[in-house]
mmCIF file with all atom_site columns, C-alpha atoms in Angstrom:
data_model
loop_
_atom_site.group_PDB
_atom_site.id
_atom_site.type_symbol
_atom_site.label_atom_id
_atom_site.label_alt_id
_atom_site.label_comp_id
_atom_site.label_asym_id
_atom_site.label_entity_id
_atom_site.label_seq_id
_atom_site.pdbx_PDB_ins_code
_atom_site.Cartn_x
_atom_site.Cartn_y
_atom_site.Cartn_z
_atom_site.occupancy
_atom_site.B_iso_or_equiv
_atom_site.pdbx_formal_charge
_atom_site.auth_seq_id
_atom_site.auth_comp_id
_atom_site.auth_asym_id
_atom_site.auth_atom_id
_atom_site.pdbx_PDB_model_num
ATOM 1   C CA . MET C 1 1   ? 0.000   0.000  0.000   1.00 52.00 ? 1   MET C CA 1
ATOM 2   C CA . LYS C 1 2   ? 2.886   2.352  0.790   1.00 54.00 ? 2   LYS C CA 1
ATOM 3   C CA . LYS C 1 3   ? 4.296   1.863  -2.740  1.00 55.00 ? 3   LYS C CA 1
ATOM 4   C CA . PHE C 1 4   ? 0.880   2.677  -4.233  1.00 42.00 ? 4   PHE C CA 1
ATOM 5   C CA . THR C 1 5   ? 0.570   5.876  -2.147  1.00 45.00 ? 5   THR C CA 1
ATOM 6   C CA . THR C 1 6   ? 4.077   6.963  -3.099  1.00 45.00 ? 6   THR C CA 1
ATOM 7   C CA . ALA C 1 7   ? 3.433   6.224  -6.767  1.00 46.00 ? 7   ALA C CA 1
ATOM 8   C CA . LEU C 1 8   ? 0.133   8.131  -6.644  1.00 41.00 ? 8   LEU C CA 1
ATOM 9   C CA . ALA C 1 9   ? 1.800   11.140 -5.000  1.00 45.00 ? 9   ALA C CA 1
ATOM 10  C CA . LEU C 1 10  ? 4.563   11.085 -7.605  1.00 45.00 ? 10  LEU C CA 1
ATOM 11  C CA . ALA C 1 11  ? 2.016   10.883 -10.434 1.00 45.00 ? 11  ALA C CA 1
ATOM 12  C CA . LEU C 1 12  ? 0.049   13.834 -9.012  1.00 43.00 ? 12  LEU C CA 1
ATOM 13  C CA . CYS C 1 13  ? 3.221   15.938 -8.679  1.00 47.00 ? 13  CYS C CA 1
ATOM 14  C CA . LEU C 1 14  ? 4.196   15.129 -12.251 1.00 44.00 ? 14  LEU C CA 1
ATOM 15  C CA . ALA C 1 15  ? 0.719   16.008 -13.524 1.00 47.00 ? 15  ALA C CA 1
ATOM 16  C CA . ALA C 1 16  ? 0.816   19.335 -11.641 1.00 47.00 ? 16  ALA C CA 1
ATOM 17  C CA . ALA C 1 17  ? 4.285   20.134 -13.002 1.00 48.00 ? 17  ALA C CA 1
ATOM 18  C CA . ILE C 1 18  ? 3.024   19.602 -16.540 1.00 49.00 ? 18  ILE C CA 1
ATOM 19  C CA . THR C 1 19  ? -0.321  21.406 -16.103 1.00 45.00 ? 19  THR C CA 1
ATOM 20  C CA . LEU C 1 20  ? 0.598   24.503 -14.050 1.00 46.00 ? 20  LEU C CA 1
ATOM 21  C CA . PRO C 1 21  ? 2.877   26.137 -16.640 1.00 49.00 ? 21  PRO C CA 1
ATOM 22  C CA . ALA C 1 22  ? 0.066   25.894 -19.190 1.00 48.00 ? 22  ALA C CA 1
ATOM 23  C CA . LEU C 1 23  ? -2.292  27.677 -16.795 1.00 54.00 ? 23  LEU C CA 1
ATOM 24  C CA . ALA C 1 24  ? 0.096   30.539 -16.051 1.00 63.00 ? 24  ALA C CA 1
ATOM 25  C CA . GLN C 1 25  ? 1.258   31.483 -19.553 1.00 94.00 ? 25  GLN C CA 1
ATOM 26  C CA . ALA C 1 26  ? 2.714   34.915 -20.193 1.00 96.00 ? 26  ALA C CA 1
ATOM 27  C CA . ARG C 1 27  ? 3.859   36.697 -23.290 1.00 97.00 ? 27  ARG C CA 1
ATOM 28  C CA . GLU C 1 28  ? 6.861   38.990 -23.581 1.00 98.00 ? 28  GLU C CA 1
ATOM 29  C CA . VAL C 1 29  ? 5.652   42.439 -24.656 1.00 98.00 ? 29  VAL C CA 1
ATOM 30  C CA . THR C 1 30  ? 7.812   45.432 -25.545 1.00 98.00 ? 30  THR C CA 1
ATOM 31  C CA . PHE C 1 31  ? 6.232   48.855 -25.013 1.00 98.00 ? 31  PHE C CA 1
ATOM 32  C CA . THR C 1 32  ? 7.776   51.819 -26.846 1.00 98.00 ? 32  THR C CA 1
ATOM 33  C CA . THR C 1 33  ? 6.839   55.358 -25.847 1.00 98.00 ? 33  THR C CA 1
ATOM 34  C CA . GLU C 1 34  ? 8.448   58.102 -27.946 1.00 98.00 ? 34  GLU C CA 1
ATOM 35  C CA . LEU C 1 35  ? 8.176   61.625 -26.578 1.00 98.00 ? 35  LEU C CA 1
ATOM 36  C CA . LYS C 1 36  ? 7.816   64.853 -28.548 1.00 98.00 ? 36  LYS C CA 1
ATOM 37  C CA . SER C 1 37  ? 10.512  67.505 -28.371 1.00 98.00 ? 37  SER C CA 1
ATOM 38  C CA . TYR C 1 38  ? 8.798   69.760 -25.860 1.00 96.00 ? 38  TYR C CA 1
ATOM 39  C CA . GLY C 1 39  ? 11.712  71.845 -24.481 1.00 92.00 ? 39  GLY C CA 1
ATOM 40  C CA . GLY C 1 40  ? 11.380  71.055 -20.789 1.00 93.00 ? 40  GLY C CA 1
ATOM 41  C CA . ASP C 1 41  ? 12.765  68.791 -18.087 1.00 95.00 ? 41  ASP C CA 1
ATOM 42  C CA . GLY C 1 42  ? 12.546  65.008 -18.258 1.00 97.00 ? 42  GLY C CA 1
ATOM 43  C CA . ALA C 1 43  ? 9.031   63.593 -18.259 1.00 98.00 ? 43  ALA C CA 1
ATOM 44  C CA . TYR C 1 44  ? 7.515   61.374 -15.616 1.00 98.00 ? 44  TYR C CA 1
ATOM 45  C CA . VAL C 1 45  ? 5.657   58.568 -17.372 1.00 98.00 ? 45  VAL C CA 1
ATOM 46  C CA . ALA C 1 46  ? 3.301   55.931 -15.942 1.00 98.00 ? 46  ALA C CA 1
ATOM 47  C CA . LEU C 1 47  ? 2.406   52.839 -17.986 1.00 98.00 ? 47  LEU C CA 1
ATOM 48  C CA . TYR C 1 48  ? -0.399  50.819 -16.438 1.00 98.00 ? 48  TYR C CA 1
ATOM 49  C CA . LEU C 1 49  ? -3.257  48.442 -17.214 1.00 98.00 ? 49  LEU C CA 1
ATOM 50  C CA . THR C 1 50  ? -6.966  48.995 -16.736 1.00 98.00 ? 50  THR C CA 1
ATOM 51  C CA . ASP C 1 51  ? -9.746  46.454 -17.171 1.00 97.00 ? 51  ASP C CA 1
ATOM 52  C CA . ALA C 1 52  ? -12.683 46.623 -19.593 1.00 91.00 ? 52  ALA C CA 1
ATOM 53  C CA . ASP C 1 53  ? -14.471 49.019 -17.186 1.00 94.00 ? 53  ASP C CA 1
ATOM 54  C CA . GLY C 1 54  ? -11.499 51.392 -17.066 1.00 94.00 ? 54  GLY C CA 1
ATOM 55  C CA . GLN C 1 55  ? -10.584 50.355 -13.525 1.00 98.00 ? 55  GLN C CA 1
ATOM 56  C CA . TYR C 1 56  ? -6.901  50.367 -12.589 1.00 98.00 ? 56  TYR C CA 1
ATOM 57  C CA . GLN C 1 57  ? -5.402  46.857 -12.470 1.00 98.00 ? 57  GLN C CA 1
ATOM 58  C CA . ASN C 1 58  ? -1.622  47.136 -12.172 1.00 97.00 ? 58  ASN C CA 1
ATOM 59  C CA . THR C 1 59  ? 1.434   49.246 -12.864 1.00 98.00 ? 59  THR C CA 1
ATOM 60  C CA . LEU C 1 60  ? 3.678   48.224 -15.733 1.00 98.00 ? 60  LEU C CA 1
ATOM 61  C CA . TRP C 1 61  ? 6.370   50.907 -15.341 1.00 98.00 ? 61  TRP C CA 1
ATOM 62  C CA . ILE C 1 62  ? 7.043   54.338 -13.826 1.00 98.00 ? 62  ILE C CA 1
ATOM 63  C CA . ALA C 1 63  ? 9.692   56.560 -15.411 1.00 98.00 ? 63  ALA C CA 1
ATOM 64  C CA . GLY C 1 64  ? 10.842  59.142 -12.887 1.00 97.00 ? 64  GLY C CA 1
ATOM 65  C CA . GLU C 1 65  ? 12.755  58.434 -9.715  1.00 92.00 ? 65  GLU C CA 1
ATOM 66  C CA . LYS C 1 66  ? 11.275  60.896 -7.190  1.00 95.00 ? 66  LYS C CA 1
ATOM 67  C CA . SER C 1 67  ? 8.041   59.459 -5.844  1.00 96.00 ? 67  SER C CA 1
ATOM 68  C CA . LYS C 1 68  ? 6.947   62.853 -4.504  1.00 95.00 ? 68  LYS C CA 1
ATOM 69  C CA . TYR C 1 69  ? 6.129   63.811 -8.115  1.00 97.00 ? 69  TYR C CA 1
ATOM 70  C CA . TYR C 1 70  ? 4.043   60.709 -8.879  1.00 98.00 ? 70  TYR C CA 1
ATOM 71  C CA . LYS C 1 71  ? 0.899   62.583 -7.818  1.00 98.00 ? 71  LYS C CA 1
ATOM 72  C CA . HIS C 1 72  ? 1.154   64.454 -11.131 1.00 98.00 ? 72  HIS C CA 1
ATOM 73  C CA . LEU C 1 73  ? 0.504   61.178 -12.977 1.00 98.00 ? 73  LEU C CA 1
ATOM 74  C CA . ARG C 1 74  ? -3.088  61.752 -11.913 1.00 97.00 ? 74  ARG C CA 1
ATOM 75  C CA . ASP C 1 75  ? -5.117  58.816 -13.249 1.00 98.00 ? 75  ASP C CA 1
ATOM 76  C CA . TRP C 1 76  ? -2.378  56.339 -12.337 1.00 98.00 ? 76  TRP C CA 1
ATOM 77  C CA . ALA C 1 77  ? -2.008  57.953 -8.882  1.00 98.00 ? 77  ALA C CA 1
ATOM 78  C CA . ARG C 1 78  ? -5.736  57.711 -8.220  1.00 98.00 ? 78  ARG C CA 1
ATOM 79  C CA . GLY C 1 79  ? -5.963  54.094 -9.388  1.00 98.00 ? 79  GLY C CA 1
ATOM 80  C CA . SER C 1 80  ? -2.835  52.836 -7.650  1.00 98.00 ? 80  SER C CA 1
ATOM 81  C CA . GLY C 1 81  ? -3.326  54.880 -4.501  1.00 97.00 ? 81  GLY C CA 1
ATOM 82  C CA . GLN C 1 82  ? 0.370   55.716 -4.968  1.00 96.00 ? 82  GLN C CA 1
ATOM 83  C CA . ARG C 1 83  ? 1.165   52.720 -2.762  1.00 96.00 ? 83  ARG C CA 1
ATOM 84  C CA . SER C 1 84  ? 4.840   51.857 -3.070  1.00 95.00 ? 84  SER C CA 1
ATOM 85  C CA . SER C 1 85  ? 3.845   48.194 -3.394  1.00 96.00 ? 85  SER C CA 1
ATOM 86  C CA . GLU C 1 86  ? 2.313   49.159 -6.761  1.00 95.00 ? 86  GLU C CA 1
ATOM 87  C CA . TYR C 1 87  ? 5.595   50.396 -8.193  1.00 95.00 ? 87  TYR C CA 1
ATOM 88  C CA . ASP C 1 88  ? 8.415   48.794 -6.183  1.00 94.00 ? 88  ASP C CA 1
ATOM 89  C CA . GLY C 1 89  ? 10.924  47.432 -8.679  1.00 94.00 ? 89  GLY C CA 1
ATOM 90  C CA . LEU C 1 90  ? 9.058   49.028 -11.597 1.00 95.00 ? 90  LEU C CA 1
ATOM 91  C CA . THR C 1 91  ? 10.770  52.399 -11.812 1.00 96.00 ? 91  THR C CA 1
ATOM 92  C CA . GLY C 1 92  ? 13.537  54.063 -13.772 1.00 96.00 ? 92  GLY C CA 1
ATOM 93  C CA . ALA C 1 93  ? 14.831  57.474 -14.814 1.00 97.00 ? 93  ALA C CA 1
ATOM 94  C CA . SER C 1 94  ? 12.583  60.122 -16.294 1.00 97.00 ? 94  SER C CA 1
ATOM 95  C CA . VAL C 1 95  ? 12.447  60.359 -20.093 1.00 98.00 ? 95  VAL C CA 1
ATOM 96  C CA . GLY C 1 96  ? 14.033  63.344 -21.824 1.00 98.00 ? 96  GLY C CA 1
ATOM 97  C CA . SER C 1 97  ? 12.413  65.495 -24.460 1.00 98.00 ? 97  SER C CA 1
ATOM 98  C CA . GLY C 1 98  ? 12.499  63.763 -27.855 1.00 98.00 ? 98  GLY C CA 1
ATOM 99  C CA . ARG C 1 99  ? 13.650  60.472 -26.302 1.00 98.00 ? 99  ARG C CA 1
ATOM 100 C CA . ALA C 1 100 ? 12.054  57.027 -26.205 1.00 98.00 ? 100 ALA C CA 1
ATOM 101 C CA . LEU C 1 101 ? 11.218  54.700 -23.329 1.00 98.00 ? 101 LEU C CA 1
ATOM 102 C CA . ASN C 1 102 ? 11.451  50.985 -24.207 1.00 98.00 ? 102 ASN C CA 1
ATOM 103 C CA . ILE C 1 103 ? 10.190  48.508 -21.630 1.00 98.00 ? 103 ILE C CA 1
ATOM 104 C CA . THR C 1 104 ? 9.946   44.727 -22.085 1.00 98.00 ? 104 THR C CA 1
ATOM 105 C CA . LEU C 1 105 ? 7.716   42.856 -19.641 1.00 97.00 ? 105 LEU C CA 1
ATOM 106 C CA . ASP C 1 106 ? 5.893   39.555 -19.315 1.00 98.00 ? 106 ASP C CA 1
ATOM 107 C CA . ILE C 1 107 ? 2.126   40.071 -19.612 1.00 98.00 ? 107 ILE C CA 1
ATOM 108 C CA . ALA C 1 108 ? -0.285  37.292 -18.684 1.00 97.00 ? 108 ALA C CA 1
ATOM 109 C CA . ASP C 1 109 ? -2.008  35.827 -21.737 1.00 97.00 ? 109 ASP C CA 1
ATOM 110 C CA . GLU C 1 110 ? -5.328  36.245 -19.941 1.00 96.00 ? 110 GLU C CA 1
ATOM 111 C CA . GLN C 1 111 ? -4.907  40.045 -20.169 1.00 97.00 ? 111 GLN C CA 1
ATOM 112 C CA . ILE C 1 112 ? -4.440  40.074 -23.941 1.00 98.00 ? 112 ILE C CA 1
ATOM 113 C CA . ASP C 1 113 ? -7.592  40.278 -26.098 1.00 98.00 ? 113 ASP C CA 1
ATOM 114 C CA . ALA C 1 114 ? -9.665  40.421 -22.904 1.00 97.00 ? 114 ALA C CA 1
ATOM 115 C CA . GLY C 1 115 ? -10.706 44.082 -22.774 1.00 98.00 ? 115 GLY C CA 1
ATOM 116 C CA . TYR C 1 116 ? -7.623  45.362 -20.941 1.00 98.00 ? 116 TYR C CA 1
ATOM 117 C CA . GLU C 1 117 ? -6.159  48.703 -21.963 1.00 98.00 ? 117 GLU C CA 1
ATOM 118 C CA . VAL C 1 118 ? -2.663  50.108 -21.692 1.00 98.00 ? 118 VAL C CA 1
ATOM 119 C CA . ARG C 1 119 ? -2.707  53.667 -20.422 1.00 98.00 ? 119 ARG C CA 1
ATOM 120 C CA . VAL C 1 120 ? 0.085   56.204 -20.286 1.00 98.00 ? 120 VAL C CA 1
ATOM 121 C CA . ASP C 1 121 ? 0.004   59.315 -18.082 1.00 98.00 ? 121 ASP C CA 1
ATOM 122 C CA . THR C 1 122 ? 2.727   61.953 -18.474 1.00 98.00 ? 122 THR C CA 1
ATOM 123 C CA . ALA C 1 123 ? 3.908   65.004 -16.523 1.00 98.00 ? 123 ALA C CA 1
ATOM 124 C CA . VAL C 1 124 ? 6.783   67.472 -16.837 1.00 97.00 ? 124 VAL C CA 1
ATOM 125 C CA . GLU C 1 125 ? 7.910   69.868 -14.103 1.00 94.00 ? 125 GLU C CA 1
ATOM 126 C CA . ASP C 1 126 ? 6.507   73.392 -14.541 1.00 94.00 ? 126 ASP C CA 1
ATOM 127 C CA . MET C 1 127 ? 4.515   72.206 -17.530 1.00 97.00 ? 127 MET C CA 1
ATOM 128 C CA . ARG C 1 128 ? 1.182   70.499 -18.092 1.00 95.00 ? 128 ARG C CA 1
ATOM 129 C CA . ASP C 1 129 ? 0.191   67.076 -16.684 1.00 98.00 ? 129 ASP C CA 1
ATOM 130 C CA . ASN C 1 130 ? -1.510  64.706 -19.153 1.00 98.00 ? 130 ASN C CA 1
ATOM 131 C CA . ARG C 1 131 ? -4.018  62.170 -17.928 1.00 97.00 ? 131 ARG C CA 1
ATOM 132 C CA . ALA C 1 132 ? -4.530  59.346 -20.383 1.00 96.00 ? 132 ALA C CA 1
ATOM 133 C CA . ASP C 1 133 ? -1.974  60.705 -22.860 1.00 98.00 ? 133 ASP C CA 1
ATOM 134 C CA . ILE C 1 134 ? -2.361  57.236 -24.431 1.00 98.00 ? 134 ILE C CA 1
ATOM 135 C CA . VAL C 1 135 ? -5.246  54.763 -24.078 1.00 98.00 ? 135 VAL C CA 1
ATOM 136 C CA . VAL C 1 136 ? -4.955  51.685 -26.288 1.00 98.00 ? 136 VAL C CA 1
ATOM 137 C CA . PRO C 1 137 ? -6.561  48.224 -26.106 1.00 98.00 ? 137 PRO C CA 1
ATOM 138 C CA . LEU C 1 138 ? -4.119  45.388 -25.380 1.00 98.00 ? 138 LEU C CA 1
ATOM 139 C CA . THR C 1 139 ? -4.892  43.139 -28.347 1.00 98.00 ? 139 THR C CA 1
ATOM 140 C CA . THR C 1 140 ? -2.986  40.945 -30.755 1.00 98.00 ? 140 THR C CA 1
ATOM 141 C CA . GLU C 1 141 ? -4.509  42.975 -33.599 1.00 98.00 ? 141 GLU C CA 1
ATOM 142 C CA . GLY C 1 142 ? -3.175  46.240 -32.135 1.00 98.00 ? 142 GLY C CA 1
ATOM 143 C CA . ALA C 1 143 ? 0.395   44.966 -31.743 1.00 98.00 ? 143 ALA C CA 1
ATOM 144 C CA . GLY C 1 144 ? 2.835   46.999 -33.809 1.00 98.00 ? 144 GLY C CA 1
ATOM 145 C CA . GLN C 1 145 ? 0.254   49.699 -34.586 1.00 98.00 ? 145 GLN C CA 1
ATOM 146 C CA . PRO C 1 146 ? 1.568   53.172 -33.629 1.00 98.00 ? 146 PRO C CA 1
ATOM 147 C CA . VAL C 1 147 ? -0.773  55.499 -31.765 1.00 98.00 ? 147 VAL C CA 1
ATOM 148 C CA . SER C 1 148 ? -0.309  59.256 -31.315 1.00 98.00 ? 148 SER C CA 1
ATOM 149 C CA . GLY C 1 149 ? -0.564  60.751 -27.849 1.00 98.00 ? 149 GLY C CA 1
ATOM 150 C CA . ARG C 1 150 ? -2.614  63.713 -26.668 1.00 97.00 ? 150 ARG C CA 1
ATOM 151 C CA . GLY C 1 151 ? 0.211   65.355 -24.713 1.00 98.00 ? 151 GLY C CA 1
ATOM 152 C CA . TYR C 1 152 ? 3.958   64.681 -24.588 1.00 98.00 ? 152 TYR C CA 1
ATOM 153 C CA . VAL C 1 153 ? 3.760   61.296 -26.326 1.00 98.00 ? 153 VAL C CA 1
ATOM 154 C CA . GLN C 1 154 ? 4.638   61.520 -30.014 1.00 98.00 ? 154 GLN C CA 1
ATOM 155 C CA . SER C 1 155 ? 4.063   57.817 -30.676 1.00 98.00 ? 155 SER C CA 1
ATOM 156 C CA . PHE C 1 156 ? 3.316   54.662 -28.694 1.00 98.00 ? 156 PHE C CA 1
ATOM 157 C CA . HIS C 1 157 ? 3.232   51.020 -29.763 1.00 98.00 ? 157 HIS C CA 1
ATOM 158 C CA . TYR C 1 158 ? 3.736   47.572 -28.353 1.00 98.00 ? 158 TYR C CA 1
ATOM 159 C CA . THR C 1 159 ? 4.980   44.343 -29.898 1.00 98.00 ? 159 THR C CA 1
ATOM 160 C CA . PHE C 1 160 ? 4.877   40.690 -28.871 1.00 96.00 ? 160 PHE C CA 1
#
């Protein structure tokens, strides 16, 4: 009986090891945000996901190192509550005028073609803050399609 129990436990572990990776699939996605030449300081940029109802889901990246300025990324700040747990390990330097921000991340397959949107908020010191500078559905069809921003973003696209 002990051999049977051990064999059954081993079989269950093997089945779980084969099945779990299939359940938790992710796709590598590169997000490219090109800024206009706007003649000011480096921009703070928040990339984040919202669900089909426009509700904040999670932070993808924050460009800008001083958290005291994150409040100017208004829609992201409201959705995330500016909790450091929402951006720990997901930050980098601000993005200069006319420069590009390239971020490659793993995105869960369940968030692609499921009504999720990528949003980008931007802000520059002593200049205007831009809520929803970019709002684009996260779809396989939209991959590689450039989108123009409403503020500091010249062009935004993502690729798989």
